[in-house]
Coordinates of C-alpha atoms and ligand atoms in Angstrom, one line a residue:
M15 CA -55.9 -12.1 -55.5
I16 CA -56.3 -12.9 -51.8
K17 CA -59.5 -14.4 -50.4
R18 CA -60.2 -14.8 -46.7
F19 CA -62.6 -17.4 -45.4
V20 CA -63.7 -17.6 -41.8
F21 CA -65.0 -20.7 -40.0
G22 CA -66.5 -20.7 -36.6
K23 CA -65.0 -18.2 -34.1
P24 CA -61.3 -18.1 -34.6
F25 CA -58.8 -16.9 -32.0
D26 CA -56.9 -14.0 -33.5
T27 CA -53.3 -15.1 -33.9
E28 CA -52.1 -11.7 -35.1
A29 CA -50.2 -13.4 -38.0
I30 CA -51.9 -11.2 -40.6
I31 CA -51.4 -7.5 -40.5
N32 CA -54.0 -6.3 -42.9
K33 CA -56.9 -8.6 -43.1
P34 CA -58.8 -8.4 -46.4
K35 CA -62.6 -8.5 -46.1
Q36 CA -64.2 -11.9 -45.4
E37 CA -65.5 -13.9 -48.4
E38 CA -69.1 -15.1 -48.5
G39 CA -70.0 -18.5 -49.8
N40 CA -68.1 -21.7 -50.2
I41 CA -64.3 -22.1 -50.4
P42 CA -63.2 -22.7 -54.0
Y43 CA -60.6 -25.3 -55.1
F44 CA -61.2 -27.5 -52.0
E45 CA -63.9 -29.9 -51.1
K46 CA -65.0 -29.5 -47.5
N47 CA -65.9 -32.4 -45.3
G48 CA -66.4 -31.3 -41.7
N49 CA -63.0 -29.8 -40.8
T50 CA -61.2 -31.6 -43.5
F51 CA -60.4 -29.9 -46.8
S52 CA -59.3 -31.9 -49.8
Y53 CA -57.6 -30.8 -53.0
E54 CA -57.1 -32.9 -56.2
M55 CA -53.4 -32.6 -57.3
D56 CA -52.1 -33.1 -60.8
D57 CA -49.3 -35.7 -61.2
K58 CA -46.8 -32.9 -61.7
D59 CA -47.9 -30.5 -59.0
I60 CA -45.2 -29.5 -56.6
V61 CA -46.2 -28.4 -53.1
W62 CA -43.8 -25.9 -51.6
G63 CA -43.8 -24.5 -48.0
L64 CA -44.7 -25.4 -44.5
G65 CA -41.6 -23.6 -43.2
E66 CA -39.5 -25.4 -40.7
N67 CA -40.0 -29.2 -41.2
V68 CA -38.2 -32.4 -42.3
R69 CA -37.9 -33.7 -45.8
G70 CA -37.8 -32.0 -49.1
M71 CA -38.5 -28.5 -50.5
N72 CA -41.3 -30.3 -52.4
K73 CA -43.5 -31.5 -49.5
R74 CA -45.4 -34.0 -51.5
G75 CA -45.4 -37.6 -50.3
H76 CA -45.6 -37.3 -46.5
K77 CA -47.8 -36.2 -43.6
Y78 CA -47.0 -33.1 -41.6
T79 CA -48.5 -31.9 -38.4
S80 CA -48.5 -28.2 -37.4
W81 CA -47.8 -28.5 -33.7
C82 CA -44.7 -26.8 -32.2
S83 CA -42.6 -29.7 -30.9
D84 CA -39.4 -30.1 -28.9
E85 CA -38.1 -32.6 -31.4
F86 CA -34.4 -33.5 -31.2
E87 CA -34.4 -36.2 -33.8
H88 CA -34.9 -34.6 -37.2
S89 CA -35.4 -37.8 -39.1
E90 CA -37.6 -38.6 -42.1
E91 CA -40.5 -40.1 -40.3
K92 CA -41.1 -37.0 -38.1
Q93 CA -44.0 -34.7 -38.9
S94 CA -43.3 -31.6 -36.8
L95 CA -40.4 -29.6 -35.6
Y96 CA -40.4 -26.4 -33.4
G97 CA -42.3 -24.1 -35.7
A98 CA -45.9 -24.1 -36.9
H99 CA -45.9 -22.5 -40.4
N100 CA -49.2 -23.3 -42.2
F101 CA -48.4 -21.7 -45.5
F102 CA -48.0 -23.7 -48.7
I103 CA -48.1 -23.1 -52.5
I104 CA -49.4 -25.6 -55.0
D105 CA -47.3 -25.2 -58.1
G106 CA -48.7 -26.7 -61.3
K107 CA -51.0 -25.7 -64.0
T108 CA -52.9 -24.0 -61.2
K109 CA -50.8 -21.9 -58.9
L110 CA -52.4 -21.5 -55.5
G111 CA -51.2 -20.4 -52.1
G112 CA -52.9 -21.4 -48.9
F113 CA -52.6 -20.3 -45.3
V114 CA -54.4 -21.9 -42.5
D115 CA -54.5 -19.4 -39.7
C116 CA -55.2 -21.5 -36.6
P117 CA -53.2 -21.7 -33.4
G118 CA -54.2 -25.3 -32.6
R119 CA -53.2 -28.5 -34.4
V120 CA -53.4 -28.7 -38.2
D121 CA -52.6 -31.8 -40.2
F122 CA -51.4 -31.7 -43.8
D123 CA -51.5 -35.0 -45.7
I124 CA -49.7 -34.1 -48.9
G125 CA -50.0 -37.1 -51.2
D126 CA -49.2 -39.5 -48.4
T127 CA -52.4 -41.5 -48.1
E128 CA -53.3 -40.9 -51.7
Y129 CA -50.7 -39.5 -54.1
S130 CA -53.1 -37.2 -55.8
K131 CA -54.8 -35.8 -52.7
L132 CA -53.9 -33.0 -50.4
Y133 CA -55.9 -33.2 -47.2
I134 CA -55.9 -30.5 -44.6
T135 CA -57.5 -31.3 -41.2
I136 CA -58.0 -28.7 -38.6
E137 CA -58.6 -29.6 -35.0
N138 CA -60.0 -26.3 -33.7
S139 CA -63.6 -25.4 -34.7
G140 CA -62.6 -21.7 -35.3
F141 CA -60.0 -20.9 -38.0
E142 CA -59.4 -18.8 -41.1
I143 CA -58.2 -19.9 -44.5
Y144 CA -56.5 -17.6 -46.9
L145 CA -56.3 -18.5 -50.6
L146 CA -53.8 -16.6 -52.7
E147 CA -54.0 -16.7 -56.5
G148 CA -51.1 -15.5 -58.6
S149 CA -49.4 -16.0 -61.9
S150 CA -46.2 -17.4 -60.4
V151 CA -44.9 -18.9 -57.2
I152 CA -42.8 -15.8 -56.5
S153 CA -45.8 -13.4 -56.9
I154 CA -47.8 -15.5 -54.5
V155 CA -44.9 -15.5 -52.0
K156 CA -44.8 -11.7 -52.3
E157 CA -48.6 -11.4 -51.8
F158 CA -48.3 -13.5 -48.7
R159 CA -45.4 -11.7 -47.3
Q160 CA -47.2 -8.4 -47.7
L161 CA -50.1 -9.9 -45.8
I162 CA -48.0 -10.9 -42.8
G163 CA -45.8 -7.8 -42.6
T164 CA -42.1 -6.9 -42.7
S165 CA -39.6 -9.3 -41.3
Y166 CA -37.3 -8.7 -38.4
I167 CA -33.9 -7.0 -39.0
P168 CA -31.1 -7.6 -36.5
P169 CA -28.1 -5.3 -36.1
K170 CA -25.3 -5.6 -38.6
W171 CA -23.0 -7.4 -36.1
A172 CA -25.5 -10.3 -36.0
F173 CA -24.2 -11.2 -39.4
G174 CA -20.8 -12.0 -38.1
I175 CA -19.5 -15.4 -36.9
G176 CA -21.0 -16.8 -33.7
Q177 CA -19.6 -19.5 -31.5
S178 CA -21.8 -21.4 -29.1
R179 CA -21.8 -24.6 -27.0
W180 CA -24.0 -26.0 -24.3
G181 CA -21.4 -26.3 -21.6
Y182 CA -19.6 -22.9 -21.7
G183 CA -20.2 -22.4 -18.0
S184 CA -17.8 -19.8 -16.5
E185 CA -16.0 -16.6 -17.3
E186 CA -12.9 -18.8 -18.0
D187 CA -14.8 -20.8 -20.6
L188 CA -15.8 -17.6 -22.3
L189 CA -12.3 -16.2 -22.3
K190 CA -11.0 -19.5 -23.6
V191 CA -13.2 -19.2 -26.7
Q192 CA -12.2 -15.6 -27.2
E193 CA -8.5 -16.7 -27.0
G194 CA -9.1 -19.7 -29.3
Y195 CA -10.4 -17.4 -32.0
R196 CA -8.1 -14.5 -31.6
K197 CA -4.9 -16.5 -31.2
N198 CA -5.7 -18.5 -34.3
N199 CA -6.6 -15.3 -36.2
L200 CA -10.2 -16.4 -36.7
P201 CA -12.8 -13.7 -37.1
V202 CA -15.7 -13.7 -34.5
D203 CA -18.5 -11.4 -33.4
M204 CA -20.6 -13.3 -30.9
I205 CA -20.2 -15.9 -28.2
Y206 CA -23.4 -17.6 -27.0
L207 CA -24.2 -18.6 -23.5
D208 CA -26.4 -21.7 -22.9
I209 CA -28.2 -22.5 -19.7
D210 CA -24.9 -23.0 -17.8
Y211 CA -24.5 -19.3 -17.0
M212 CA -27.7 -19.1 -14.8
D213 CA -27.9 -19.7 -11.1
N214 CA -29.7 -23.1 -11.0
F215 CA -31.3 -22.6 -14.4
K216 CA -33.2 -19.6 -13.2
D217 CA -34.1 -17.1 -15.9
F218 CA -32.5 -13.6 -15.5
T219 CA -29.9 -14.7 -12.9
V220 CA -26.2 -15.2 -13.3
D221 CA -24.3 -17.8 -11.2
S222 CA -22.0 -15.8 -9.1
N223 CA -19.7 -18.8 -8.5
K224 CA -19.0 -18.9 -12.2
Y225 CA -18.7 -15.1 -12.8
R226 CA -17.1 -12.8 -10.3
D227 CA -18.3 -9.8 -12.3
F228 CA -20.5 -10.7 -15.2
K229 CA -20.9 -7.1 -16.3
A230 CA -17.1 -6.6 -16.4
T231 CA -16.6 -9.7 -18.4
I232 CA -19.2 -8.6 -21.0
S233 CA -17.6 -5.3 -21.3
K234 CA -14.1 -6.8 -21.6
L235 CA -15.3 -8.9 -24.5
K236 CA -17.1 -6.0 -26.1
E237 CA -13.8 -4.1 -26.2
D238 CA -12.6 -6.9 -28.3
K239 CA -15.8 -6.4 -30.5
I240 CA -17.3 -9.7 -29.2
R241 CA -21.0 -9.7 -28.0
V242 CA -22.2 -12.2 -25.5
I243 CA -25.6 -13.7 -26.3
P244 CA -27.4 -15.5 -23.4
I245 CA -30.2 -18.0 -23.6
I246 CA -33.6 -17.5 -21.9
D247 CA -35.9 -20.5 -21.2
A248 CA -39.6 -20.5 -21.1
G249 CA -40.0 -22.3 -17.7
V250 CA -39.6 -20.4 -14.4
K251 CA -38.2 -22.2 -11.4
V252 CA -40.6 -22.7 -8.5
E253 CA -38.7 -21.2 -5.6
D254 CA -39.9 -18.9 -2.9
G255 CA -37.7 -15.9 -2.7
Y256 CA -36.8 -16.0 -6.4
S257 CA -38.2 -12.7 -7.5
V258 CA -39.5 -13.8 -11.0
Y259 CA -41.4 -16.6 -9.3
D260 CA -42.7 -14.5 -6.5
E261 CA -43.9 -11.6 -8.7
G262 CA -45.5 -14.0 -11.2
I263 CA -47.4 -15.8 -8.4
K264 CA -48.5 -12.6 -6.8
N265 CA -49.9 -11.2 -10.0
G266 CA -51.3 -14.5 -11.3
F267 CA -49.1 -14.4 -14.4
F268 CA -48.4 -18.2 -14.7
C269 CA -50.6 -20.7 -16.6
K270 CA -53.2 -22.4 -14.4
D271 CA -54.8 -25.8 -14.2
K272 CA -58.5 -26.5 -14.3
E273 CA -58.9 -25.7 -10.6
G274 CA -57.2 -22.4 -11.0
K275 CA -53.9 -23.4 -9.4
E276 CA -50.5 -22.9 -11.0
F277 CA -49.8 -25.7 -13.4
I278 CA -46.5 -27.3 -12.3
V279 CA -44.2 -28.8 -14.9
G280 CA -40.7 -30.2 -14.9
V281 CA -38.0 -28.5 -17.0
W282 CA -34.4 -27.6 -16.4
P283 CA -34.7 -26.3 -12.9
G284 CA -37.0 -29.2 -11.9
K285 CA -40.4 -27.9 -10.8
S286 CA -41.3 -24.9 -12.9
V287 CA -44.2 -22.8 -13.9
L288 CA -45.1 -21.3 -17.4
P289 CA -45.5 -17.6 -17.8
D290 CA -48.8 -16.9 -19.5
F291 CA -47.6 -15.1 -22.6
L292 CA -51.1 -14.9 -24.0
N293 CA -52.0 -12.7 -21.1
K294 CA -50.9 -9.2 -22.2
A295 CA -49.9 -8.0 -18.8
A296 CA -48.0 -11.1 -18.0
A297 CA -46.1 -10.9 -21.3
R298 CA -45.2 -7.3 -20.7
W299 CA -44.0 -8.2 -17.2
F300 CA -41.8 -11.0 -18.4
G301 CA -40.4 -9.0 -21.3
D302 CA -39.3 -6.3 -19.0
K303 CA -37.2 -8.8 -17.1
Y304 CA -34.7 -8.9 -20.0
K305 CA -33.6 -5.5 -18.7
V306 CA -31.7 -7.3 -15.9
L307 CA -29.3 -8.5 -18.6
T308 CA -29.3 -5.6 -20.9
D309 CA -28.3 -3.5 -17.9
M310 CA -25.2 -5.6 -17.8
G311 CA -24.4 -4.8 -21.4
I312 CA -26.2 -7.7 -23.2
E313 CA -27.6 -6.9 -26.6
G314 CA -28.9 -10.2 -27.8
F315 CA -30.8 -13.3 -26.7
W316 CA -32.0 -16.7 -27.9
N317 CA -35.3 -18.0 -26.5
D318 CA -35.4 -21.7 -26.0
M319 CA -37.9 -24.5 -24.8
N320 CA -40.8 -22.3 -25.8
E321 CA -43.0 -24.9 -27.6
P322 CA -43.3 -25.1 -24.6
A323 CA -41.1 -28.2 -24.0
L324 CA -42.2 -30.2 -20.9
F325 CA -40.2 -33.0 -19.4
Y326 CA -43.3 -33.9 -17.4
S327 CA -46.1 -32.4 -15.5
E328 CA -46.2 -32.9 -11.7
K329 CA -49.7 -34.4 -11.9
N330 CA -48.8 -36.8 -14.7
K331 CA -45.6 -37.8 -13.0
Q332 CA -47.5 -38.9 -9.9
E333 CA -49.9 -41.0 -12.1
V334 CA -47.1 -42.6 -14.0
F335 CA -45.4 -43.7 -10.8
E336 CA -48.6 -45.2 -9.5
H337 CA -49.0 -47.0 -12.8
L338 CA -45.4 -48.2 -12.8
A339 CA -45.8 -49.7 -9.3
E340 CA -48.3 -52.2 -10.9
Y341 CA -45.4 -53.8 -12.9
K342 CA -43.3 -54.4 -9.8
D343 CA -44.7 -57.8 -9.1
T344 CA -46.1 -58.7 -12.5
N345 CA -44.6 -61.0 -15.0
V346 CA -43.7 -58.4 -17.7
G347 CA -43.9 -59.8 -21.1
L348 CA -43.7 -58.2 -24.5
Y349 CA -46.6 -55.9 -24.5
A350 CA -46.4 -55.0 -20.8
N351 CA -42.7 -54.2 -21.4
F352 CA -43.7 -51.8 -24.2
A353 CA -46.3 -50.2 -22.0
M354 CA -43.9 -49.9 -19.1
K355 CA -41.3 -48.1 -21.2
D356 CA -43.9 -45.9 -22.9
A357 CA -45.3 -44.8 -19.5
V358 CA -42.0 -43.1 -18.8
N359 CA -41.0 -42.0 -22.3
L360 CA -44.3 -40.4 -23.1
M361 CA -44.2 -38.2 -20.0
A362 CA -42.4 -35.5 -22.0
N363 CA -44.4 -33.1 -24.2
N364 CA -47.6 -35.1 -23.5
L365 CA -50.8 -34.0 -25.1
K366 CA -52.8 -34.7 -22.0
D367 CA -50.7 -32.1 -20.2
Y368 CA -51.1 -29.6 -23.0
K369 CA -54.8 -30.1 -22.7
S370 CA -54.8 -29.5 -18.9
F371 CA -53.7 -25.9 -18.5
Y372 CA -55.1 -22.6 -19.4
H373 CA -54.4 -19.1 -20.5
E374 CA -56.0 -15.9 -19.4
T375 CA -56.5 -13.9 -22.6
D376 CA -58.5 -10.8 -23.8
K377 CA -61.1 -13.3 -24.9
G378 CA -61.3 -15.1 -21.6
K379 CA -59.9 -18.4 -20.4
I380 CA -58.6 -20.6 -23.2
C381 CA -57.2 -24.2 -23.0
H382 CA -53.6 -24.3 -24.0
A383 CA -54.0 -27.0 -26.6
D384 CA -56.3 -24.7 -28.6
V385 CA -53.6 -22.0 -28.8
H386 CA -50.5 -24.2 -28.4
N387 CA -48.7 -22.9 -31.5
L388 CA -48.7 -19.3 -30.3
Y389 CA -46.7 -19.9 -27.1
G390 CA -43.2 -19.4 -28.4
Y391 CA -44.4 -16.6 -30.7
K392 CA -45.9 -14.6 -27.8
M393 CA -42.9 -15.3 -25.6
T394 CA -40.6 -13.9 -28.2
K395 CA -42.8 -11.0 -29.0
S396 CA -42.8 -10.0 -25.3
A397 CA -39.0 -10.0 -25.5
S398 CA -38.8 -8.1 -28.8
D399 CA -41.3 -5.4 -27.6
S400 CA -39.2 -4.9 -24.5
L401 CA -35.9 -4.9 -26.3
E402 CA -37.2 -2.4 -28.7
R403 CA -38.1 -0.2 -25.8
I404 CA -34.8 -0.7 -24.1
L405 CA -32.3 -0.8 -27.0
G406 CA -34.3 0.5 -29.9
K407 CA -35.4 -1.0 -33.3
E408 CA -32.8 -3.0 -35.1
K409 CA -30.5 -2.7 -32.1
Y410 CA -30.9 -6.1 -30.7
L411 CA -30.4 -9.7 -31.7
L412 CA -33.2 -12.1 -31.0
F413 CA -34.1 -15.6 -32.2
S414 CA -36.4 -18.2 -30.9
R415 CA -36.8 -22.0 -31.2
A416 CA -40.6 -22.2 -31.4
S417 CA -42.5 -20.0 -33.8
Y418 CA -45.7 -19.2 -35.6
I419 CA -46.0 -16.9 -38.6
G420 CA -46.3 -13.4 -37.3
M421 CA -43.3 -13.9 -35.0
H422 CA -41.1 -13.3 -38.1
R423 CA -41.8 -9.5 -37.4
S424 CA -40.2 -9.8 -34.0
S425 CA -37.2 -12.1 -34.3
G426 CA -35.4 -14.8 -36.2
I427 CA -35.4 -18.5 -35.5
W428 CA -32.7 -21.2 -35.6
M429 CA -33.3 -24.5 -37.1
G430 CA -33.0 -26.4 -33.8
D431 CA -31.3 -29.6 -32.6
N432 CA -29.9 -31.1 -35.8
K433 CA -27.2 -33.8 -35.6
S434 CA -23.7 -34.1 -36.9
W435 CA -25.0 -36.1 -39.8
W436 CA -24.2 -35.4 -43.4
S437 CA -27.8 -35.6 -44.4
H438 CA -28.5 -32.6 -42.2
I439 CA -26.4 -30.2 -44.3
L440 CA -28.9 -30.9 -47.0
L441 CA -31.9 -30.8 -44.6
N442 CA -30.9 -27.3 -43.5
L443 CA -30.3 -26.1 -47.0
K444 CA -33.9 -27.3 -47.9
M445 CA -35.4 -25.5 -44.9
L446 CA -34.1 -22.1 -45.8
P447 CA -36.5 -21.4 -48.7
S448 CA -39.5 -22.8 -46.9
L449 CA -38.7 -20.5 -44.0
N450 CA -38.2 -17.5 -46.3
M451 CA -41.7 -18.1 -47.8
C452 CA -43.1 -17.6 -44.3
G453 CA -41.2 -14.4 -43.6
F454 CA -38.4 -16.0 -41.5
I455 CA -35.3 -14.5 -43.1
Y456 CA -32.9 -14.2 -40.2
T457 CA -32.2 -17.9 -39.7
G458 CA -29.5 -20.5 -39.7
A459 CA -28.6 -24.0 -38.5
D460 CA -26.3 -25.3 -35.7
L461 CA -23.2 -25.6 -37.9
G462 CA -21.3 -28.8 -37.4
G463 CA -24.4 -30.4 -35.9
F464 CA -25.8 -30.0 -32.4
G465 CA -26.1 -33.7 -31.3
S466 CA -23.5 -36.4 -31.8
D467 CA -19.8 -36.0 -32.7
T468 CA -18.7 -33.9 -35.7
T469 CA -15.6 -34.4 -37.8
E470 CA -13.3 -31.9 -39.4
D471 CA -14.6 -32.6 -42.9
L472 CA -18.2 -32.4 -41.9
L473 CA -17.7 -29.1 -40.2
L474 CA -15.8 -27.7 -43.2
R475 CA -18.6 -28.7 -45.6
W476 CA -21.3 -27.4 -43.3
Y477 CA -19.5 -24.0 -43.1
A478 CA -19.5 -24.0 -46.9
L479 CA -23.3 -23.7 -46.6
G480 CA -23.3 -21.7 -43.4
I481 CA -21.3 -18.8 -44.8
F482 CA -24.3 -18.0 -47.0
L483 CA -27.0 -18.1 -44.2
P484 CA -27.9 -14.9 -42.4
L485 CA -27.4 -16.5 -39.0
F486 CA -23.9 -18.1 -38.7
R487 CA -23.5 -20.1 -35.5
N488 CA -21.4 -23.1 -34.6
H489 CA -23.4 -24.8 -31.7
S490 CA -23.1 -28.2 -30.1
C491 CA -24.6 -30.3 -27.3
L492 CA -23.1 -30.9 -23.9
G493 CA -21.1 -34.1 -24.0
S494 CA -20.5 -34.1 -27.8
R495 CA -17.1 -33.6 -29.3
E496 CA -15.8 -30.0 -29.0
Q497 CA -16.2 -28.4 -32.4
E498 CA -14.8 -24.9 -32.3
P499 CA -12.8 -24.5 -35.5
Y500 CA -9.6 -24.2 -33.5
Q501 CA -10.0 -27.7 -32.1
F502 CA -9.1 -29.1 -35.5
K503 CA -5.8 -29.5 -37.3
A504 CA -7.2 -27.8 -40.4
V505 CA -7.6 -24.5 -38.6
D506 CA -6.1 -22.8 -41.7
K507 CA -8.9 -24.2 -43.9
F508 CA -11.5 -22.9 -41.4
R509 CA -9.8 -19.5 -41.3
G510 CA -10.2 -19.3 -45.1
L511 CA -13.9 -20.0 -45.0
L512 CA -14.6 -17.7 -42.1
N513 CA -12.7 -14.9 -43.9
L514 CA -14.7 -15.5 -47.0
R515 CA -17.9 -15.0 -45.0
Y516 CA -16.8 -11.4 -44.2
R517 CA -15.7 -10.8 -47.7
L518 CA -19.2 -11.8 -49.0
L519 CA -21.1 -9.8 -46.4
P520 CA -21.7 -6.7 -48.5
Y521 CA -23.6 -8.9 -50.9
L522 CA -25.2 -11.1 -48.3
Y523 CA -26.3 -8.2 -46.2
E524 CA -27.8 -6.3 -49.1
T525 CA -29.6 -9.4 -50.2
F526 CA -31.0 -9.8 -46.7
I527 CA -32.2 -6.2 -46.5
D528 CA -33.7 -6.4 -50.0
S529 CA -35.6 -9.6 -49.2
V530 CA -37.0 -8.0 -46.1
K531 CA -37.9 -4.7 -47.7
N532 CA -39.2 -6.1 -50.9
N533 CA -40.7 -9.3 -49.6
E534 CA -38.3 -11.4 -51.7
M535 CA -36.8 -14.7 -51.1
Y536 CA -33.3 -14.7 -49.6
G537 CA -32.5 -18.3 -50.5
S538 CA -34.6 -19.5 -53.4
P539 CA -35.2 -22.9 -55.0
L540 CA -34.2 -22.9 -58.7
G541 CA -37.7 -23.7 -59.6
F542 CA -39.0 -20.4 -58.4
V543 CA -36.9 -18.6 -61.0
W544 CA -36.7 -21.1 -63.9
T545 CA -40.4 -21.9 -63.8
D546 CA -40.6 -23.9 -67.0
D547 CA -37.4 -25.9 -66.5
E548 CA -38.4 -29.3 -65.2
D549 CA -34.8 -30.1 -64.0
A550 CA -34.6 -26.8 -62.2
K551 CA -38.0 -27.4 -60.5
R552 CA -36.8 -30.8 -59.2
C553 CA -33.4 -29.5 -58.1
E554 CA -33.4 -29.6 -54.2
D555 CA -29.7 -29.4 -53.4
Q556 CA -28.8 -26.0 -54.8
L557 CA -30.0 -22.5 -53.9
L558 CA -30.0 -19.1 -55.4
I559 CA -28.9 -16.6 -52.8
G560 CA -30.4 -13.3 -53.8
D561 CA -30.7 -12.7 -57.5
S562 CA -27.0 -12.9 -58.5
I563 CA -25.5 -16.1 -57.2
M564 CA -26.2 -19.8 -57.0
I565 CA -24.6 -22.1 -54.5
A566 CA -24.2 -25.9 -54.6
P567 CA -22.4 -27.1 -51.4
V568 CA -21.0 -30.7 -51.2
Y569 CA -23.0 -32.7 -48.6
E570 CA -21.6 -36.2 -48.9
Q571 CA -18.6 -37.5 -47.0
N572 CA -15.5 -38.3 -48.9
A573 CA -16.9 -36.8 -52.1
T574 CA -14.4 -34.6 -54.0
G575 CA -17.1 -32.8 -55.8
R576 CA -20.7 -33.0 -56.9
H577 CA -23.3 -32.8 -59.7
V578 CA -24.4 -29.3 -60.3
Y579 CA -27.3 -28.3 -62.6
L580 CA -27.0 -25.0 -64.4
P581 CA -30.3 -23.8 -65.8
E582 CA -28.4 -21.2 -67.8
E583 CA -24.8 -20.2 -68.6
M584 CA -23.1 -19.0 -65.5
K585 CA -19.7 -17.9 -64.3
L586 CA -17.9 -20.3 -61.9
I587 CA -15.9 -18.4 -59.2
R588 CA -13.8 -20.8 -57.3
F589 CA -12.4 -19.7 -53.9
K590 CA -9.7 -21.4 -52.0
G591 CA -10.4 -20.0 -48.6
S592 CA -11.1 -16.4 -49.2
E593 CA -9.1 -16.0 -52.4
I594 CA -10.3 -16.6 -55.9
I595 CA -8.3 -19.2 -57.8
E596 CA -10.4 -19.7 -60.8
E597 CA -13.0 -18.0 -62.9
G598 CA -14.6 -19.5 -66.0
I599 CA -17.8 -19.5 -68.0
M600 CA -19.9 -22.7 -67.8
E601 CA -22.5 -23.7 -70.2
A602 CA -26.0 -24.5 -69.1
G603 CA -26.8 -28.2 -68.3
H604 CA -25.7 -31.0 -66.1
N605 CA -22.1 -30.8 -64.8
Y606 CA -19.8 -32.4 -62.3
I607 CA -17.8 -29.9 -60.3
H608 CA -14.8 -30.9 -58.2
C609 CA -14.5 -29.0 -54.9
N610 CA -11.9 -29.5 -52.2
L611 CA -12.6 -29.2 -48.5
D612 CA -11.1 -25.7 -48.4
E613 CA -12.8 -24.5 -51.6
I614 CA -16.1 -22.8 -52.3
C615 CA -17.7 -22.6 -55.7
I616 CA -20.1 -19.8 -56.5
F617 CA -22.0 -19.5 -59.7
L618 CA -22.6 -16.0 -60.9
R619 CA -25.5 -15.2 -63.2
K620 CA -25.1 -13.2 -66.4
N621 CA -25.2 -9.4 -66.2
K622 CA -24.7 -9.6 -62.4
K623 CA -21.8 -8.7 -60.3
L624 CA -20.5 -9.9 -56.9
P625 CA -19.0 -7.3 -54.6
L626 CA -16.2 -8.6 -52.3
A627 CA -14.9 -6.7 -49.2
K628 CA -11.5 -7.1 -47.6
E629 CA -11.1 -9.6 -44.8
A630 CA -12.0 -8.4 -41.3
A631 CA -11.7 -9.7 -37.7
S632 CA -15.2 -8.6 -36.9
I633 CA -18.1 -6.7 -38.4
E634 CA -17.0 -3.4 -36.8
D635 CA -13.7 -3.8 -38.7
L636 CA -15.3 -4.5 -42.0
D637 CA -15.0 -1.8 -44.6
W638 CA -18.3 -1.9 -46.5
K639 CA -17.1 0.6 -49.1
D640 CA -13.7 -0.8 -50.1
L641 CA -15.0 -3.4 -52.6
T642 CA -13.8 -5.2 -55.6
Y643 CA -16.3 -6.6 -58.1
I644 CA -16.4 -9.8 -60.0
E645 CA -18.5 -9.3 -63.0
Y646 CA -20.2 -11.4 -65.6
Ligands
LIG21 O1 -33.4 -29.8 -24.0 O2 -30.2 -25.4 -23.3 O3 -32.3 -26.5 -28.8 O4 -29.7 -25.4 -28.5 O5 -28.3 -26.2 -26.3 C1 -32.3 -29.2 -24.5 C2 -29.7 -26.7 -23.8 C3 -32.4 -27.7 -24.2 C4 -32.3 -27.2 -26.5 C5 -31.7 -26.2 -27.6 C6 -30.2 -26.3 -27.6 C7 -29.7 -26.0 -26.2 C8 -30.3 -27.0 -25.2 N1 -31.7 -26.9 -25.2

């Protein structure tokens, strides 16, 4: 049963496809106090959901804020990452799903202030709340996914191996990556371009000093079955004569300040303007620009900085400098020192800035802060609408950093700027099911970690999770240790794991398509399936992938194995690289499993089978029909 409650005059986010009729009367289950809704939780209640965020699968015991944020430090005390995914399920004696459809800030205090209380506080005066009743968590997920519509499906090659790094500047850099993979006999399907390929960080340009003939390079790589996937940023450089800027100015397509002048912010190219993606004509115009690159043979993109991330606003920058001048001749003590540093540090992604620019929508002029969480969604939708026109449905790869539910119909997302920390393997594992609940199925993490320096063992263990995620991409930050698999001595071990990815793809791809078509989970917590098993419900470091296999990657450094919980008897399949070296039935219960750096342990459920393909150097070479089956 789905019930829809409307409060005030909400802005239509287009998250929900088929809106059920509006309920009359008070909202059940919750106590309403102004714009705060509270729910009394049982001691044993688990709260699943909230999509992309820090901490556990069970969200209880922390505060979360729904506010798309450029957050490069995914640590425990944070409350928001790039996505705003306001869907949760309370799982206890009562099973209840909730979705707060609101494009502004929403706070979830889930047993943080008071262990037994769930508080939801909504900043906007207009919003909708959906309550979903069901007999199980899985049935509620299905109900919700029907409500929000079918998830994005990329082309098959997007399930191959991708290599990325902020810093691949030139044609030579690209060819070096190709050579690194091919010489070492490592399979690969995609090489990503970060902002370095652009001319002065201008969207839809290519630096001609770095590429003599971009189109020719793209087609050369394509002959080797490698696709090049460039980044697009939200901010547009302020520069007379740059056609994207000129056209946008002429048509009034950029966000404006209170006085109706373009709102100037600082991002990569320095002074920039923000396309008004909530203005339909502007969105269509910007989307059409992707054609500049598809005309050169590009078939996929990643959209970045679309929270939108702001280094500063021009207005605020001036004020900050005036303020800083006051310190010049003052005796700066403890508090003044804090204030001085804050003045600079808080320039980025500042709420005051988000409150001081406007969108031109169908419903008139709207302040950005009231619709903040839709910006990345609408940017990415403008791209997907255009790519669908140019290349066709399911013919383009697209994923975004910022998102809101609804965007899952247009593209995937990646999990953002993680670090080369062991704890982030686990964090990324935990994010997968919460994202799947919200319709984001094509997703994955920066394998090896984006920030800070990785190590060989960390990368190997991360790959052991990554080979099961739909989006497989090794990506790292400018200045960090180079982390392509061929940079390490253990290149043979990496080859084994990468080959296994392709061998598993018939299973993984079918699981992906099933979860999209049938609104199923791709990666599921054990507690969704073994609903009466307390140990399964509290298990947050293992996942079911589809309905046949369970995974339990090692995520601690120097560990030679790990504890694995089996809710039922299963068959252990041990791979060394891409070859099976052991098969054996394991009894239900708590076990300790040894697992070397070059090994993968998969647990197959009873009456299920796992198809395995032959190895392939790329998706196009993969034979999807020539399969062997491991049965149990
Ligand atoms: O402020 O384009 O998350 O993947 O490498 C950093 C440079 C901007 C953030 C993205 C990251 C990308 C980086 N970008």
